[in-house]
mmCIF file of C-alpha atoms in Angstrom:
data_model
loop_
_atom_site.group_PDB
_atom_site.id
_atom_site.type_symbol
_atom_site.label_atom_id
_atom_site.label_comp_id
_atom_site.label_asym_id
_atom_site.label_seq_id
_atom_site.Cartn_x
_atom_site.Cartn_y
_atom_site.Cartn_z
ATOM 1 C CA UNK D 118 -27.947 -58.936 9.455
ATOM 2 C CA UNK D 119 -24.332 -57.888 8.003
ATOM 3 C CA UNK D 120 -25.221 -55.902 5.587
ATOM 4 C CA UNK D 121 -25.919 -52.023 4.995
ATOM 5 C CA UNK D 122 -29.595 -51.472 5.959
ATOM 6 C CA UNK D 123 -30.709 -48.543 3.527
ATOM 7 C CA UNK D 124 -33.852 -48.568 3.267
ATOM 8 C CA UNK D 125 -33.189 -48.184 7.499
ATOM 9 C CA UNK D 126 -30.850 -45.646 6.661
ATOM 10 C CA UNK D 127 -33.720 -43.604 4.360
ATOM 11 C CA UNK D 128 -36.187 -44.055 7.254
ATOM 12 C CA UNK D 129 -33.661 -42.454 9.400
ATOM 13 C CA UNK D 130 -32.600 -39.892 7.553
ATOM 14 C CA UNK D 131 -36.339 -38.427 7.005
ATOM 15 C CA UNK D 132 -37.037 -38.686 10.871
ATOM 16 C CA UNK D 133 -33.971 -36.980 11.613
ATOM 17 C CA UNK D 134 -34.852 -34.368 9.021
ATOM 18 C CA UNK D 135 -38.367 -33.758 10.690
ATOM 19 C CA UNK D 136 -37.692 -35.187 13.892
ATOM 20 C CA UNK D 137 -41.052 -36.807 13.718
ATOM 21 C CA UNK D 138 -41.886 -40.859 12.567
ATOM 22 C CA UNK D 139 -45.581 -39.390 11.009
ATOM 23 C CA UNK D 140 -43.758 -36.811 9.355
ATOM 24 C CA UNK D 141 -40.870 -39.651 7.978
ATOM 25 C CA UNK D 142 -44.097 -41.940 6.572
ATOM 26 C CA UNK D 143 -46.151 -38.918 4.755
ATOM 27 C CA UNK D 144 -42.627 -38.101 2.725
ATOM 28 C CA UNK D 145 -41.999 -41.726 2.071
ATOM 29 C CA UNK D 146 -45.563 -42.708 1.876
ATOM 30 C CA UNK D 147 -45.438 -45.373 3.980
ATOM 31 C CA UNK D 148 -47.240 -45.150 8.016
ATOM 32 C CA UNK D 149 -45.731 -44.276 11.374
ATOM 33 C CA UNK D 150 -45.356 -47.531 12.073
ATOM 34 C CA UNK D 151 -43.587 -48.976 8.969
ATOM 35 C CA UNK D 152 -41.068 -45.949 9.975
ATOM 36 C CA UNK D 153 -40.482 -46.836 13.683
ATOM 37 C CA UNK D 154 -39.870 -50.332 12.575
ATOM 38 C CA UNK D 155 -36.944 -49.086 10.340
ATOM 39 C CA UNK D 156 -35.459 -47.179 12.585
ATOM 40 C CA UNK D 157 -35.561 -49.486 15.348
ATOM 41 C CA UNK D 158 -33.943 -52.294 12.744
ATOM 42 C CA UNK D 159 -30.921 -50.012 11.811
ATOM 43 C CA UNK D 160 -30.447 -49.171 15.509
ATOM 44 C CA UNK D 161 -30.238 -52.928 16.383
ATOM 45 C CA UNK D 162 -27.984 -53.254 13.071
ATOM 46 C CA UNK D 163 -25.647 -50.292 14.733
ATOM 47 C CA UNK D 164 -25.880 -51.525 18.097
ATOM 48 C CA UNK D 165 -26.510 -47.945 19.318
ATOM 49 C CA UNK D 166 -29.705 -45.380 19.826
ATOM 50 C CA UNK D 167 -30.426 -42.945 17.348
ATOM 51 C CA UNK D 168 -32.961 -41.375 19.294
ATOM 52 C CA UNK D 169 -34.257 -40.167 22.366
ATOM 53 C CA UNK D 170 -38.048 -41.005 22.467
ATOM 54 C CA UNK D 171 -39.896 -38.747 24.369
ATOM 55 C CA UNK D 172 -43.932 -38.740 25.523
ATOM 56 C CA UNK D 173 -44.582 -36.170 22.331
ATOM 57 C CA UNK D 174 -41.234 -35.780 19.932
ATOM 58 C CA UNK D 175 -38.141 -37.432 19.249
ATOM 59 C CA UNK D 176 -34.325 -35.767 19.780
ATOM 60 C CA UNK D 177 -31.596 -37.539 17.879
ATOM 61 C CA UNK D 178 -28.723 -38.882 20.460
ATOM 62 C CA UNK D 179 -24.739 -38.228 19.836
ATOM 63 C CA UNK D 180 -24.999 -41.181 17.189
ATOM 64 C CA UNK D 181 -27.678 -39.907 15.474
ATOM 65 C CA UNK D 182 -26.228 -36.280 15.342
ATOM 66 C CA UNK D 183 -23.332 -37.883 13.415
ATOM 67 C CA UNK D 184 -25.039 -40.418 11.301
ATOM 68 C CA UNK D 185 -27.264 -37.490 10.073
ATOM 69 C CA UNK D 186 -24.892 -35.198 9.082
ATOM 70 C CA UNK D 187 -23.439 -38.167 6.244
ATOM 71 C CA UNK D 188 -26.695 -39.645 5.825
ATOM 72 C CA UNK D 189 -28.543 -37.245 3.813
ATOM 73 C CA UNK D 190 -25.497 -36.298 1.568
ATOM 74 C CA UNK D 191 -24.565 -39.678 0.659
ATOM 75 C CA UNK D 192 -28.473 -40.349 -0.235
ATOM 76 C CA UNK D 193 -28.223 -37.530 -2.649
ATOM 77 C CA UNK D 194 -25.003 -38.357 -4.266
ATOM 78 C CA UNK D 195 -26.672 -42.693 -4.717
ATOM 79 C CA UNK D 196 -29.829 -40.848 -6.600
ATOM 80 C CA UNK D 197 -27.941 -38.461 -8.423
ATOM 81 C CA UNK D 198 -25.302 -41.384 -9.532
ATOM 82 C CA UNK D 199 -28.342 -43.429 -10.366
ATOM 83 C CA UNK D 200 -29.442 -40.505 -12.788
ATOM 84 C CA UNK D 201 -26.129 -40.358 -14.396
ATOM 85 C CA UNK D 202 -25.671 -43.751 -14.918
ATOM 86 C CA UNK D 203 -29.598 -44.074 -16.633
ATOM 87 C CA UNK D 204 -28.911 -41.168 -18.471
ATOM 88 C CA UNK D 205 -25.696 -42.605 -19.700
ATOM 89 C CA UNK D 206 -26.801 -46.150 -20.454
ATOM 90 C CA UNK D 207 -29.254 -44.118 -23.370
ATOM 91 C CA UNK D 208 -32.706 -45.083 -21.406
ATOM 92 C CA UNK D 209 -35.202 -41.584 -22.389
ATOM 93 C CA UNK D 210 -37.420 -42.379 -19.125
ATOM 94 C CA UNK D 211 -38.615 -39.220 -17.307
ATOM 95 C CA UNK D 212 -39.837 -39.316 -13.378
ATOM 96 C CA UNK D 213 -42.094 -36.261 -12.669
ATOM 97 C CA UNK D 214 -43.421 -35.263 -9.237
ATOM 98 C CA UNK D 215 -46.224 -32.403 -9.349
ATOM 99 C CA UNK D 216 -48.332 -31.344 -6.697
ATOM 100 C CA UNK D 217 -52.612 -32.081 -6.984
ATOM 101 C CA UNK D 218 -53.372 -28.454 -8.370
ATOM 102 C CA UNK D 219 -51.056 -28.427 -11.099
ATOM 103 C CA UNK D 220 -51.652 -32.243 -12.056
ATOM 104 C CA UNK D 221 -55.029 -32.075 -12.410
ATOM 105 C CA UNK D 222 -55.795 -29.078 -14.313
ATOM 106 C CA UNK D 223 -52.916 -28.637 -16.291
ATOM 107 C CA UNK D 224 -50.320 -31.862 -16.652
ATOM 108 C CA UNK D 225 -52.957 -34.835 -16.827
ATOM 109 C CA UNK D 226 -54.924 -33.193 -19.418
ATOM 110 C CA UNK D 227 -52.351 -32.318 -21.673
ATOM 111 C CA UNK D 228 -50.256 -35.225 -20.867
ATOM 112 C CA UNK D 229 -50.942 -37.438 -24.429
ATOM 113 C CA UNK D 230 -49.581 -34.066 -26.426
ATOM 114 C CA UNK D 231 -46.406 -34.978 -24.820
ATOM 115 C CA UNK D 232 -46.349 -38.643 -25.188
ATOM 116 C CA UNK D 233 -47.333 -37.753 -28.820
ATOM 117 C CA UNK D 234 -44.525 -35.641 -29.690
ATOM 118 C CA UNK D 235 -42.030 -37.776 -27.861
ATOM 119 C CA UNK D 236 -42.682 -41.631 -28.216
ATOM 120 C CA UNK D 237 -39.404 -42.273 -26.892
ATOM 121 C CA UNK D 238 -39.885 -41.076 -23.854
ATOM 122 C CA UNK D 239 -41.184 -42.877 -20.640
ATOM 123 C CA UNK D 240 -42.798 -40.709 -18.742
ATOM 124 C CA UNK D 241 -44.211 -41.631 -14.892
ATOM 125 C CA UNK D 242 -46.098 -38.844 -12.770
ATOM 126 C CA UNK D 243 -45.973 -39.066 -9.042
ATOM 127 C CA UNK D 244 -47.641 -37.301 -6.517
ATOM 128 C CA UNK D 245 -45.525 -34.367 -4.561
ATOM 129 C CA UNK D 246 -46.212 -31.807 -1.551
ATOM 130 C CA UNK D 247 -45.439 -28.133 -1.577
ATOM 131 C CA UNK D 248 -42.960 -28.698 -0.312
ATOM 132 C CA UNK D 249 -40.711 -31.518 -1.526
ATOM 133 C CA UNK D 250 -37.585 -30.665 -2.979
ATOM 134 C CA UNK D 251 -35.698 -32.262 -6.224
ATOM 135 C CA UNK D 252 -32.794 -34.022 -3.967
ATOM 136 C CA UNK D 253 -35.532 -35.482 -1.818
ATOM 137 C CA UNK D 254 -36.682 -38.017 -3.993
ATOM 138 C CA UNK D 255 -36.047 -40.525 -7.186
ATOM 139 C CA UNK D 256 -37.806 -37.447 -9.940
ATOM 140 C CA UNK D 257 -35.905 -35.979 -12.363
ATOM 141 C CA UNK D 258 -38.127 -33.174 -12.351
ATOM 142 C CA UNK D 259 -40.384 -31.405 -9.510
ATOM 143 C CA UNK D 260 -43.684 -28.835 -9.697
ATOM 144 C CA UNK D 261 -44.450 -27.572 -6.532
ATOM 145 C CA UNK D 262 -45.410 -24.278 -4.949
ATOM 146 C CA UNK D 263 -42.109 -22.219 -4.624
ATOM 147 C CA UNK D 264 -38.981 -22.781 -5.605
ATOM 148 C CA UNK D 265 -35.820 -25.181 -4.636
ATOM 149 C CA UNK D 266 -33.194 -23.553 -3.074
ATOM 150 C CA UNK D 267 -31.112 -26.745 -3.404
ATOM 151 C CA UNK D 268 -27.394 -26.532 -4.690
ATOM 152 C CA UNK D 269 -27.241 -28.014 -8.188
ATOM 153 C CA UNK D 270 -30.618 -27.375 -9.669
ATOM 154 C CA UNK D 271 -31.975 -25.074 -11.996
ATOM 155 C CA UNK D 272 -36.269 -23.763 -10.666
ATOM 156 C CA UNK D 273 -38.547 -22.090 -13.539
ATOM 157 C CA UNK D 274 -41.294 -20.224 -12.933
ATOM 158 C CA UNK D 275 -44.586 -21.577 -14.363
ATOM 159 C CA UNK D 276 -46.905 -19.484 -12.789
ATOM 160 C CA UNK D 277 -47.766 -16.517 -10.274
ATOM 161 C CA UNK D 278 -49.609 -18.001 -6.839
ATOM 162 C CA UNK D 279 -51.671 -14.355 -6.968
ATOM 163 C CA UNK D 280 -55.139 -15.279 -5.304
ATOM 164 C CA UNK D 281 -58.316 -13.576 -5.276
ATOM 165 C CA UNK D 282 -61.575 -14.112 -3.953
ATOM 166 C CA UNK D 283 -64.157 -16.232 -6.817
ATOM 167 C CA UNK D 284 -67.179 -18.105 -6.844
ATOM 168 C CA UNK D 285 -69.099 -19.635 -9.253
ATOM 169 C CA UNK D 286 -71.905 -18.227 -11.163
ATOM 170 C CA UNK D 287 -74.300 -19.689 -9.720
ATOM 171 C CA UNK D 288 -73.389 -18.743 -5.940
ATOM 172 C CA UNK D 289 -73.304 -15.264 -6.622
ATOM 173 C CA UNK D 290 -76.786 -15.055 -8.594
ATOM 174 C CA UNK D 291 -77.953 -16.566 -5.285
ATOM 175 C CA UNK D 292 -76.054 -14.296 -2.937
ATOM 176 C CA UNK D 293 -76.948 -11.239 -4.676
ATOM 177 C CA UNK D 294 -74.021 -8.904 -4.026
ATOM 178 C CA UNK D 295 -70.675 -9.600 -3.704
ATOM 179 C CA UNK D 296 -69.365 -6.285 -4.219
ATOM 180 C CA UNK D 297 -67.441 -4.912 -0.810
ATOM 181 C CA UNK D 298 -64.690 -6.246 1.237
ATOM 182 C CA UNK D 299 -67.458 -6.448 3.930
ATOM 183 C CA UNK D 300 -69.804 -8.579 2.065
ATOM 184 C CA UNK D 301 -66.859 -10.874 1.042
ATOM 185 C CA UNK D 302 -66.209 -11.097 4.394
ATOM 186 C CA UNK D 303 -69.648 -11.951 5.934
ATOM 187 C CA UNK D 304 -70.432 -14.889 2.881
ATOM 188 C CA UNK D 305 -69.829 -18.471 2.892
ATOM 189 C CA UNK D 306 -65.913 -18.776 2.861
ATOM 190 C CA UNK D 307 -63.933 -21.563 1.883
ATOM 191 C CA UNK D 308 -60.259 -22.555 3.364
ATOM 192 C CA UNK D 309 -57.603 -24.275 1.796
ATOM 193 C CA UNK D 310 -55.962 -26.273 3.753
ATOM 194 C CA UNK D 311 -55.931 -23.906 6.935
ATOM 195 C CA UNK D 312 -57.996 -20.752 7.692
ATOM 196 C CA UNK D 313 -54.667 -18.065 7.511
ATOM 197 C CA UNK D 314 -55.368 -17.412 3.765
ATOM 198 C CA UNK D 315 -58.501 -15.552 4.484
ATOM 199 C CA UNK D 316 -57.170 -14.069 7.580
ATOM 200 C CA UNK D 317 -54.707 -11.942 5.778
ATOM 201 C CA UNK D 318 -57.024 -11.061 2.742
ATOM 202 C CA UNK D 319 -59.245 -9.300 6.261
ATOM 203 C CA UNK D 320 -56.339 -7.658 6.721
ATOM 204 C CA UNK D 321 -55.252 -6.527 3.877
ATOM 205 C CA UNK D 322 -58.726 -5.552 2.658
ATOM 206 C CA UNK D 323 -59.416 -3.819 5.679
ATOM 207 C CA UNK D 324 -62.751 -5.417 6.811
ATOM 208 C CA UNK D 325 -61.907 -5.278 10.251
ATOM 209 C CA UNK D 326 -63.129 -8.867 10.427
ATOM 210 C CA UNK D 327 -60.353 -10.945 13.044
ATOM 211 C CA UNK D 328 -62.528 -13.963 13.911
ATOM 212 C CA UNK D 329 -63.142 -16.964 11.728
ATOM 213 C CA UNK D 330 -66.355 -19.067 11.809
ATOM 214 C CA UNK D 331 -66.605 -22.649 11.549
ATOM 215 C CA UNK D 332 -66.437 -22.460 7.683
ATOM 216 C CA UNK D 333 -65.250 -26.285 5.919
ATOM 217 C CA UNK D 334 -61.599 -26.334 5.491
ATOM 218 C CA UNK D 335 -60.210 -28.357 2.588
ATOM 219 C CA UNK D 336 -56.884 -30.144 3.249
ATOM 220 C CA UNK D 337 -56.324 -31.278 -0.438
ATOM 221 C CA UNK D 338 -56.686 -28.369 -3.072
ATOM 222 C CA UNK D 339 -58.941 -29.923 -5.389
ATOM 223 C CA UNK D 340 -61.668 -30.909 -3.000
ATOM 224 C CA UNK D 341 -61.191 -27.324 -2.757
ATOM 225 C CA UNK D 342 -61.931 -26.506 -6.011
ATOM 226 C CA UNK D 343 -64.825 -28.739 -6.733
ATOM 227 C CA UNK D 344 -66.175 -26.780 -3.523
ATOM 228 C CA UNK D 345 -65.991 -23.589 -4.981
ATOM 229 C CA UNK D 346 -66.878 -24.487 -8.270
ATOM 230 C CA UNK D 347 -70.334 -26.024 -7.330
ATOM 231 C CA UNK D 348 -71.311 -23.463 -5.913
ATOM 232 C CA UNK D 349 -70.686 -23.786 -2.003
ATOM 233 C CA UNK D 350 -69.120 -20.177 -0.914
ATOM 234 C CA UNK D 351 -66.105 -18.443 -2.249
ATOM 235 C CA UNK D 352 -62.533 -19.299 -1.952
ATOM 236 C CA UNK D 353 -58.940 -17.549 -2.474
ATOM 237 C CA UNK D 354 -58.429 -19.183 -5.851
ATOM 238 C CA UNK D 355 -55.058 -18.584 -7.670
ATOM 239 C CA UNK D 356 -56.214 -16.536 -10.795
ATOM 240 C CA UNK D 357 -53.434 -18.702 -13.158
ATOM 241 C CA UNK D 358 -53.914 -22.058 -11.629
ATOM 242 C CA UNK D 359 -57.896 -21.350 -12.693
ATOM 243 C CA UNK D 360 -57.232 -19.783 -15.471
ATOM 244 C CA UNK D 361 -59.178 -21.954 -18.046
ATOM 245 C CA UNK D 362 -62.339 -22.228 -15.098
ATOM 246 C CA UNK D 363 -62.382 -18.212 -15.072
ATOM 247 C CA UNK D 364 -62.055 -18.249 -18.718
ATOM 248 C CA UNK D 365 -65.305 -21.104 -19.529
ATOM 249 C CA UNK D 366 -67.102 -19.105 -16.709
ATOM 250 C CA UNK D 367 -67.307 -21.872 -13.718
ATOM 251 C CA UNK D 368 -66.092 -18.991 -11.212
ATOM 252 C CA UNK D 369 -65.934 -15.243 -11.354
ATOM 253 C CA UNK D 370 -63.172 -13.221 -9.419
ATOM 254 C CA UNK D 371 -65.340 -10.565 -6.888
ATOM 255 C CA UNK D 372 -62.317 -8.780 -5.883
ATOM 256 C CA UNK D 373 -58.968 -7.130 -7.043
ATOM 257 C CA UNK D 374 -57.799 -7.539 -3.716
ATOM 258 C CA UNK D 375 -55.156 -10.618 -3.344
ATOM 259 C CA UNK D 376 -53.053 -12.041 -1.461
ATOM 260 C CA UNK D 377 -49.412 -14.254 -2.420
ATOM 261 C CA UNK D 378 -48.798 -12.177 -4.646
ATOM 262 C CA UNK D 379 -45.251 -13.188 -3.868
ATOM 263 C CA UNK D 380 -45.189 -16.050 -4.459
ATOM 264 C CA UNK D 381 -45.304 -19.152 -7.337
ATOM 265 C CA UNK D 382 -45.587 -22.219 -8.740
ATOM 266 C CA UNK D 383 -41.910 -23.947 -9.754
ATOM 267 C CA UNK D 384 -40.948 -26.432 -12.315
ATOM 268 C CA UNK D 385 -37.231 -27.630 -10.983
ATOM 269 C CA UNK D 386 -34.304 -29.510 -12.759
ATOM 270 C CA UNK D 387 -31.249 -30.953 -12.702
ATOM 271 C CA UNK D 388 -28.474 -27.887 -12.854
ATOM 272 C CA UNK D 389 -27.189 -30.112 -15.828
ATOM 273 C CA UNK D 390 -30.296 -31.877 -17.608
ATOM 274 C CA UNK D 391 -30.959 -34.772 -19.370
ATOM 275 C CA UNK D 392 -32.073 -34.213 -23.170
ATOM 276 C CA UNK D 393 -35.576 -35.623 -21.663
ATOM 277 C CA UNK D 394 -36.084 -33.025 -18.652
ATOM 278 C CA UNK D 395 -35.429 -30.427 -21.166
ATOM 279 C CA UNK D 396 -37.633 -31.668 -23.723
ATOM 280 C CA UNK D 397 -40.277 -31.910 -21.154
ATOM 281 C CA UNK D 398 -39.649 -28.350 -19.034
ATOM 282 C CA UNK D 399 -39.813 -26.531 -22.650
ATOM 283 C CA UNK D 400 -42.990 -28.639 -23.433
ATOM 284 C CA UNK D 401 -44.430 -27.686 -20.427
ATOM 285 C CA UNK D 402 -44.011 -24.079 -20.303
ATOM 286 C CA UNK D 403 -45.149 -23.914 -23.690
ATOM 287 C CA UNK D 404 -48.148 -25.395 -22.516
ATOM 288 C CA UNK D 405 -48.601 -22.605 -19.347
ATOM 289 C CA UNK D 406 -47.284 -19.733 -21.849
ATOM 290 C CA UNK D 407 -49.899 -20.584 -24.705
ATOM 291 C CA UNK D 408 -53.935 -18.441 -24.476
ATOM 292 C CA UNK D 409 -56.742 -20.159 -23.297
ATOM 293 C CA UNK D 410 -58.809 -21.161 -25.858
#
């Protein structure tokens, strides 16, 4: 094999990032496995380890220190070339990655206003994590939870990650009184993703609750909210991400009390745009911006 392995090289790069193979598939998509075998092709391709391979984690050798430290630049610069050049050869395509809450109740269904006011544009949604950032990947534009602190690109706020405690309806008729920090605290609570969220609302609504039961937790946010929404306990909800359930009357808010209030959900670009990404950030936060009908 003589020449440059780079899909190797892009396998590499994301285990040296999170010095972890599982870690390396979940970002590419791909398994453990797939990743190893990658790895193990451009070390045989080098002639040299990249890694130490311990019982529970991996350590990156001399040669892997000094592969990483090129490998993720020169990634960056091949995407962002690749833009340049797509951008300059007149193609109107647009890659977006957004994370499951945001997709689902606010991209998807507003998605064919979009393709309606710009025809020319190919659009392609992917799936992202919370944490993905713009230079990570092959999208032109990124919603996620917080934003990029990546050189060379621009992160708009869409909307506030304030979350307070809501149920439906129909949950509360049959609970009876949801009216006290205490009561919140002693109902049927529902975790997203891990059980920290309610942890600090204990603390900061001073219920003097520490322990937490063996309540369901939810690794994928809208699992969560079908939970919530049929009526199986209450959950932290973020008030603007359920903004048209709270407004139809699926789920009532039974406290003021919140928690993230610091934090938000980010639409990120390209520092310089194409005529697409702008067309589709300002369609976008139009969307977010405009009252709930």
């Amino acid at each position: 094999m003589d020449y440059l392995p780079l899909n190797a090289i892009r396998a590499f790069e994301a285990t040296a990032r999170h010095l972890s193979f599982s870690a390396a598939g979940e970002e590419l998509h791909v398994t453990h496995p797939a990743i190893s075998h990658q790895v193990r092709r451009l070390e045989e391709w080098l002639g040299v380890a990249l890694f130490h391979r311990d019982a529970r984690k991996v350590r990156l050798t001399e040669a892997g220190l000094a592969l990483q430290a090129s490998a993720g630049a020169a990634l960056t610069e091949l995407g962002a070339a690749c833009r340049r050049i797509r951008r300059s050869a007149g193609l109107q395509s647009l890659s977006v990655g957004c994370i499951p809450s945001i997709a689902s109740r606010w991209l998807v269904p507003r998605l064919s206003d979009f393709t309606a006011r710009h025809p020319d544009i190919a659009i392609r949604v992917a799936y992202a994590k919370a944490e993905d950032r713009l230079n990570d990947d092959d999208n032109d534009v990124l919603i996620t939870l917080g934003a990029d602190p990546s050189p060379n690109v621009t992160s708009l706020k869409l909307f506030s990650r304030i979350s307070q405690p809501a149920c439906s309806p129909h949950y509360l008729a049959r609970k009876g009184r949801l009216n006290t920090p205490a009561e919140i605290a002693a109902a049927d609570l529902l975790h997203d993703e891990t059980r920290q969220g309610w942890q600090e609302w204990f603390a900061k609504a001073g219920t003097g609750r520490t322990d937490i039961g063996n309540e369901p937790v939810f690794a994928d946010f809208n699992i969560l909210a079908t939970a919530v929404i049929a009526g199986h306990g209450v959950a932290l909800c973020p008030i603007e991400v359920f903004r048209e359930e709270l407004k139809r009357g699926d789920l009532v808010v039974v406290s003021d009390i919140s928690t993230d209030d610091d934090k938000g959900y980010f639409l990120t670009m390209s520092a310089q745009p194409s005529a697409a990404e702008i067309k589709f950030a300002d369609w976008f936060r139009d969307q977010v911006s405009a009252p709930v009908s």
